[in-house]
Short mmCIF file of C-alpha atoms in Angstrom, two decimals:
data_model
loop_
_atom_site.label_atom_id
_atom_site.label_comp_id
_atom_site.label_asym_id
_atom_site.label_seq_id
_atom_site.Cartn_x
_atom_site.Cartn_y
_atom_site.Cartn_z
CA UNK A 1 202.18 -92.56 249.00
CA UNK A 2 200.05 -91.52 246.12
CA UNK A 3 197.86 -94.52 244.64
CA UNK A 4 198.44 -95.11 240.51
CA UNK A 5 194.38 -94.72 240.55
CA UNK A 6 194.95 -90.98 242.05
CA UNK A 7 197.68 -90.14 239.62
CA UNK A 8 195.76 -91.59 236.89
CA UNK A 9 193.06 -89.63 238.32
CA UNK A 10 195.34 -86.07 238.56
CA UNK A 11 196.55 -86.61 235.06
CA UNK A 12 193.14 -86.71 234.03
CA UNK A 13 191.99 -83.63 235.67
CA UNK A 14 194.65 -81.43 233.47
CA UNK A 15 194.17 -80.69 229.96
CA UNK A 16 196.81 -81.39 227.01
CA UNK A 17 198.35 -78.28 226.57
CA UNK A 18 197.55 -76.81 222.75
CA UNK A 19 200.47 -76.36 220.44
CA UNK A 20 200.81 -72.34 220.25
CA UNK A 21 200.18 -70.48 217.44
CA UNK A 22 203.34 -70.00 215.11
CA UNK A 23 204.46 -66.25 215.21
CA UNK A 24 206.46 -64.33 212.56
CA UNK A 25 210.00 -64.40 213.15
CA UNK A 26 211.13 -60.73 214.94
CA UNK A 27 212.67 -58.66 212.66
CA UNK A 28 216.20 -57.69 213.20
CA UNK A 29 217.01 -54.05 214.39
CA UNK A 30 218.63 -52.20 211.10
CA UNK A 31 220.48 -49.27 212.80
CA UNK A 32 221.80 -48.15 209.12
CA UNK A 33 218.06 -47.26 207.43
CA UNK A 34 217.77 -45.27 210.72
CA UNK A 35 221.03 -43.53 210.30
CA UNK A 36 220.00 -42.54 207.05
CA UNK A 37 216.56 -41.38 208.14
CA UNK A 38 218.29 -39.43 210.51
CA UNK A 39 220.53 -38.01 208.18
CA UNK A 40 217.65 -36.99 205.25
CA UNK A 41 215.77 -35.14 207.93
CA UNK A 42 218.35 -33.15 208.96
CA UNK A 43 219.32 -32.12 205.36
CA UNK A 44 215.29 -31.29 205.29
CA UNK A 45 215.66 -29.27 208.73
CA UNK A 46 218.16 -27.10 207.41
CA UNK A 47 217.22 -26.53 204.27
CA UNK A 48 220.18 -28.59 202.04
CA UNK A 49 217.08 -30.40 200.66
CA UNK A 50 214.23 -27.69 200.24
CA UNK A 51 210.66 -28.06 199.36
CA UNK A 52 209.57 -29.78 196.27
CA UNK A 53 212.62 -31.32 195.31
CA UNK A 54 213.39 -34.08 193.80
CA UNK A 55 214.94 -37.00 195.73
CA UNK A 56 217.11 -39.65 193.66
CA UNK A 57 217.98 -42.84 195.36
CA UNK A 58 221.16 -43.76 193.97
CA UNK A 59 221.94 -39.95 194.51
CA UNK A 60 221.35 -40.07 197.75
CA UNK A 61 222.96 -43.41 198.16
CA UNK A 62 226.27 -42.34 196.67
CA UNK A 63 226.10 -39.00 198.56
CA UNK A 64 225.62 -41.08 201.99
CA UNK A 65 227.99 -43.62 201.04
CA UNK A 66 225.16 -46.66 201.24
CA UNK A 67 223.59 -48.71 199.48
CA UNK A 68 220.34 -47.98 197.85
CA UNK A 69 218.30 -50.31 199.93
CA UNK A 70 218.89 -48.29 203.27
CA UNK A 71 217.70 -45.21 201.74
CA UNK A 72 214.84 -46.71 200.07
CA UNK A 73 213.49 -48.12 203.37
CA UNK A 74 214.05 -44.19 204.52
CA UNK A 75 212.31 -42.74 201.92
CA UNK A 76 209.29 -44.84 202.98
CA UNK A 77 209.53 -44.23 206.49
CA UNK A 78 209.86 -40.40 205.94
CA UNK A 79 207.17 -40.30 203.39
CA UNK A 80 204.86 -42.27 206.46
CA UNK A 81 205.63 -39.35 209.00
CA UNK A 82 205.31 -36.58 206.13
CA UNK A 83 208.78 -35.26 205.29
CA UNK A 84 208.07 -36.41 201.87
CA UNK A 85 205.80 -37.19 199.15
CA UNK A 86 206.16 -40.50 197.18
CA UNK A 87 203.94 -39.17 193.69
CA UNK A 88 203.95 -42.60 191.28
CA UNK A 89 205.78 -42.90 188.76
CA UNK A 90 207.92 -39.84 189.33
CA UNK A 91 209.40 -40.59 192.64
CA UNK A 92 210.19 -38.92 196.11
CA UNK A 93 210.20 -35.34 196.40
CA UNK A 94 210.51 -33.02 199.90
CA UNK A 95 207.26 -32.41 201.11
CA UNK A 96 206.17 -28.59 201.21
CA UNK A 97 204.26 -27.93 204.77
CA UNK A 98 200.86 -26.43 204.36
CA UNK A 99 199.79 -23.34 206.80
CA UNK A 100 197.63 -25.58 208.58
CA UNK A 101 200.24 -28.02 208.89
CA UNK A 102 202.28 -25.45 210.64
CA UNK A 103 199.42 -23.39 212.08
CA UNK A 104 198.39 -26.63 213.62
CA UNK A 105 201.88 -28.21 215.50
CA UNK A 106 203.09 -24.69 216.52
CA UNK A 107 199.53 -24.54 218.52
CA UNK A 108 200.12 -27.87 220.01
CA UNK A 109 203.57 -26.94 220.49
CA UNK A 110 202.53 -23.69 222.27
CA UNK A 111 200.25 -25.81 224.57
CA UNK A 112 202.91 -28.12 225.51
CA UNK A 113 205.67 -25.87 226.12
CA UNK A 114 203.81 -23.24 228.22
CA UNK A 115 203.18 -26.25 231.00
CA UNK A 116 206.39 -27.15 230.56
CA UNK A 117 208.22 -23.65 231.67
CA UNK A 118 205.51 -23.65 234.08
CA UNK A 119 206.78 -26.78 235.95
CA UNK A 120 209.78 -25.74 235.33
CA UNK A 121 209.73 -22.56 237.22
CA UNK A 122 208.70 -25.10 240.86
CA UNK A 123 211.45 -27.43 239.55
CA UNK A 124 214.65 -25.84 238.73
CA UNK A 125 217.86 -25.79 241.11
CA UNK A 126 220.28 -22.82 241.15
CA UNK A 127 222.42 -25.11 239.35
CA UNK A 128 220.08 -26.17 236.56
CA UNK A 129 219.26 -22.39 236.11
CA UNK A 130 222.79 -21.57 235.56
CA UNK A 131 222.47 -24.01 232.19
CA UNK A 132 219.77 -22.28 231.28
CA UNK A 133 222.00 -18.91 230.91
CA UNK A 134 224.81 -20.74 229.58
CA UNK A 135 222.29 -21.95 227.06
CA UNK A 136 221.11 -18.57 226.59
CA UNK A 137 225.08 -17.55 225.78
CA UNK A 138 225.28 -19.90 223.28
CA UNK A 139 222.02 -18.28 221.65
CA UNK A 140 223.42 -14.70 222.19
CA UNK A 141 226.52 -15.88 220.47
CA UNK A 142 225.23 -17.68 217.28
CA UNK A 143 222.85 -14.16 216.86
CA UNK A 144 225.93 -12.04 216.99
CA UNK A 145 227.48 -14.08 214.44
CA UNK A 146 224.47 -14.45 212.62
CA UNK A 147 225.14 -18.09 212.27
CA UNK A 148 221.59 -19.69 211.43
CA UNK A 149 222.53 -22.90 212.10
CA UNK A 150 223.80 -22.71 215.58
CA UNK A 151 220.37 -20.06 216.07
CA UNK A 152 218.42 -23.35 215.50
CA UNK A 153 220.65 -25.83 217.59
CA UNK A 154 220.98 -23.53 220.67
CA UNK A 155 216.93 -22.65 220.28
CA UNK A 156 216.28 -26.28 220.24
CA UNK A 157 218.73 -27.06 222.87
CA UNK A 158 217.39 -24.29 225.81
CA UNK A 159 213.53 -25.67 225.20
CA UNK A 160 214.59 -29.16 225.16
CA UNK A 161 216.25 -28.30 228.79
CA UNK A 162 213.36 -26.63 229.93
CA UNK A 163 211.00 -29.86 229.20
CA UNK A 164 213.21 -31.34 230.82
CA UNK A 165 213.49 -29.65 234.37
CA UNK A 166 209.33 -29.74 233.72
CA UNK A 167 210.09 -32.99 235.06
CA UNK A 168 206.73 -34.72 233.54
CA UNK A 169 207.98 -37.59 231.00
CA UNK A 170 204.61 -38.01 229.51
CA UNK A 171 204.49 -34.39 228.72
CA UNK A 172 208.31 -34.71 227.13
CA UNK A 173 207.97 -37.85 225.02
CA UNK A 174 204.78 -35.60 223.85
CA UNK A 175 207.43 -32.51 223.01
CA UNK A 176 209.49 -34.72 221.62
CA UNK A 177 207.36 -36.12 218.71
CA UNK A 178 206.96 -32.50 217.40
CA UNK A 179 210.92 -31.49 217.95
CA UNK A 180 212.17 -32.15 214.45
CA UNK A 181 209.13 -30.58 212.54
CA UNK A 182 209.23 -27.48 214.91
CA UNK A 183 213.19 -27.07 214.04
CA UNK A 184 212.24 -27.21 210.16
CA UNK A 185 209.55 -24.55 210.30
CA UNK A 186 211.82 -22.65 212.83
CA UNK A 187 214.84 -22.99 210.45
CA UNK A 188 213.33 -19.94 208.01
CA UNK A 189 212.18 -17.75 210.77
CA UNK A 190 215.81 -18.12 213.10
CA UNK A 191 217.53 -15.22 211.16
CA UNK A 192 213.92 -12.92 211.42
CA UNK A 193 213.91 -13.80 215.04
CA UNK A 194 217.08 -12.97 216.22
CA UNK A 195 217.81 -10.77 218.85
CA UNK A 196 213.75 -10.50 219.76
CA UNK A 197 213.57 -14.17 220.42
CA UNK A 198 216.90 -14.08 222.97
CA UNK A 199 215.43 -11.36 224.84
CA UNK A 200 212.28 -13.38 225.32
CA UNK A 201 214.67 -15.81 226.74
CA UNK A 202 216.10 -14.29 229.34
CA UNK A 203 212.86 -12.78 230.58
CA UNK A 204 211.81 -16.60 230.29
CA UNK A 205 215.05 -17.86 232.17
CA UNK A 206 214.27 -15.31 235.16
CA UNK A 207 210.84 -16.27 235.52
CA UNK A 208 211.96 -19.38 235.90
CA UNK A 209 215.06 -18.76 238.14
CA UNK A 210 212.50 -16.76 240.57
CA UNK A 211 209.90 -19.58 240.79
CA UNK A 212 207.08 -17.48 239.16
CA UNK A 213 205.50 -20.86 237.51
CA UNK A 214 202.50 -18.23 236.26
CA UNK A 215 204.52 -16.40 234.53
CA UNK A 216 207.13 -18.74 233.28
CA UNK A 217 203.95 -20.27 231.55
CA UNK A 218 202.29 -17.07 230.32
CA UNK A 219 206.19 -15.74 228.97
CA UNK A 220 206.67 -18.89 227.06
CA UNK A 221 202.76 -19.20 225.67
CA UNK A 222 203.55 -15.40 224.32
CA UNK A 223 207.17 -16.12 223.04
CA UNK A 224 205.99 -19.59 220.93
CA UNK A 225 202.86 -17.57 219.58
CA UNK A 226 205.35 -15.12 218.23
CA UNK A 227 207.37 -17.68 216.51
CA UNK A 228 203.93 -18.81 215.27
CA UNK A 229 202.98 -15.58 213.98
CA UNK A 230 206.64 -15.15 212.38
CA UNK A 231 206.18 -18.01 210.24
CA UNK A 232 203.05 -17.30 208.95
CA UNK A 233 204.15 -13.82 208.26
CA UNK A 234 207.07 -15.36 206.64
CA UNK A 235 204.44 -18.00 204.37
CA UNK A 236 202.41 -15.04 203.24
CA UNK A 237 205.38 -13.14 202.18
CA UNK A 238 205.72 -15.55 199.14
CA UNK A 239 209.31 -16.32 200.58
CA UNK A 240 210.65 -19.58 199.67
CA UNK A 241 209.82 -21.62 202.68
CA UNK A 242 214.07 -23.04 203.14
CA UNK A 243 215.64 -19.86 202.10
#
């Protein structure tokens, strides 16, 4: 049985505990400024909002059927990751990308992507390569109609799937922070591209569907420095960048 000297002693031996620190209370999710965020950058993407215009909150607002304080909070967060400019005093306008901009996330993109049909070619199943040409339909289909829109969805849609039989996640949370801008500065070129850029597909898709991981990677470094090269061609045409 424990003496009350040795628990007197054992109570001793342990310090008071310090009061911690008071934190900030967490902040709330707000799914609705995210919606709208969501929503602006698509109308960027596809060119209902083009470069250098003018963005009016209550506009907005009343066009998204919100509030104004939702799309102010999305203004700011788009105007942090550079869809738009916030110029005082006159308010938020679509930001116009640079060539370096551009020059410089279609390079990265061309990095990433090439490893990632490379992988992709020692990954895929039979089964996943059959998406790939349903995928590839879907392309064939929107070029035939010359729909621009579904160009850009199905584009986005067949490299998406290829990151994603790459199987590396780091390398596809990587792909994924460049997505959106890549489908904005693809948006302009889609129509230009056409035809040329399905046929790269395929050739892509049976690299892939015959393991050749070399080539996979070499087709798709070629086919994203062509959309590279199409939208600078396209910038130095004097071309309205969303037209």
């Amino acid at each position: 049985m424990t003496t009350p000297a040795r628990r007197r002693r054992s109570s001793a031996s342990t310090p008071p505990r310090e009061p911690r620190t008071l934190r900030q209370p967490l902040e709330r999710p707000a799914p609705l400024r995210h919606a709208v965020f969501d929503v602006i950058a698509e109308m960027i993407i596809n060119g209902e909002l083009k470069p250098g215009e003018h963005l009016v909150e209550n506009e907005l607002a009343a066009q998204l059927g919100v509030s104004r304080q939702p799309v102010r909070e999305a203004l700011q967060r788009l105007h942090a990751e550079g869809w738009i400019d916030l110029r005082p005093a006159l308010g938020a306008f679509v930001h116009t990308p640079t060539e370096d901009e551009a020059d410089q996330l279609l390079a990265t993109r061309t990095l990433l992507e090439a490893e990632s049909a490379r992988l992709a070619a020692k990954n895929a199943t039979p089964e996943q390569v059959e998406h790939l040409y349903s995928l590839l339909n879907e392309g064939d289909i929107a070029v035939t109609d010359d729909d621009q829109k579904a160009m850009v969805a199905a584009n986005s849609a067949l490299h998406a799937y290829i990151v994603k039989l790459s199987g590396n996640k780091v390398l596809a949370e990587l792909i994924e922070l460049v997505d959106r801008r890549v489908r904005w500065y693809y948006w302009p070129i889609a129509r230009s591209r056409g035809a040329e850029a399905w046929l790269e597909h395929r050739e892509l898709i049976e690299a892939i569907e015959a393991r050749n991981s070399r080539k996979a990677g070499e087709l798709m470094r070629k086919h994203t420095e062509r959309t590279r090269d199409s939208y600078h061609a396209r910038d130095r045409s004097g071309e309205n960048a969303q037209g």
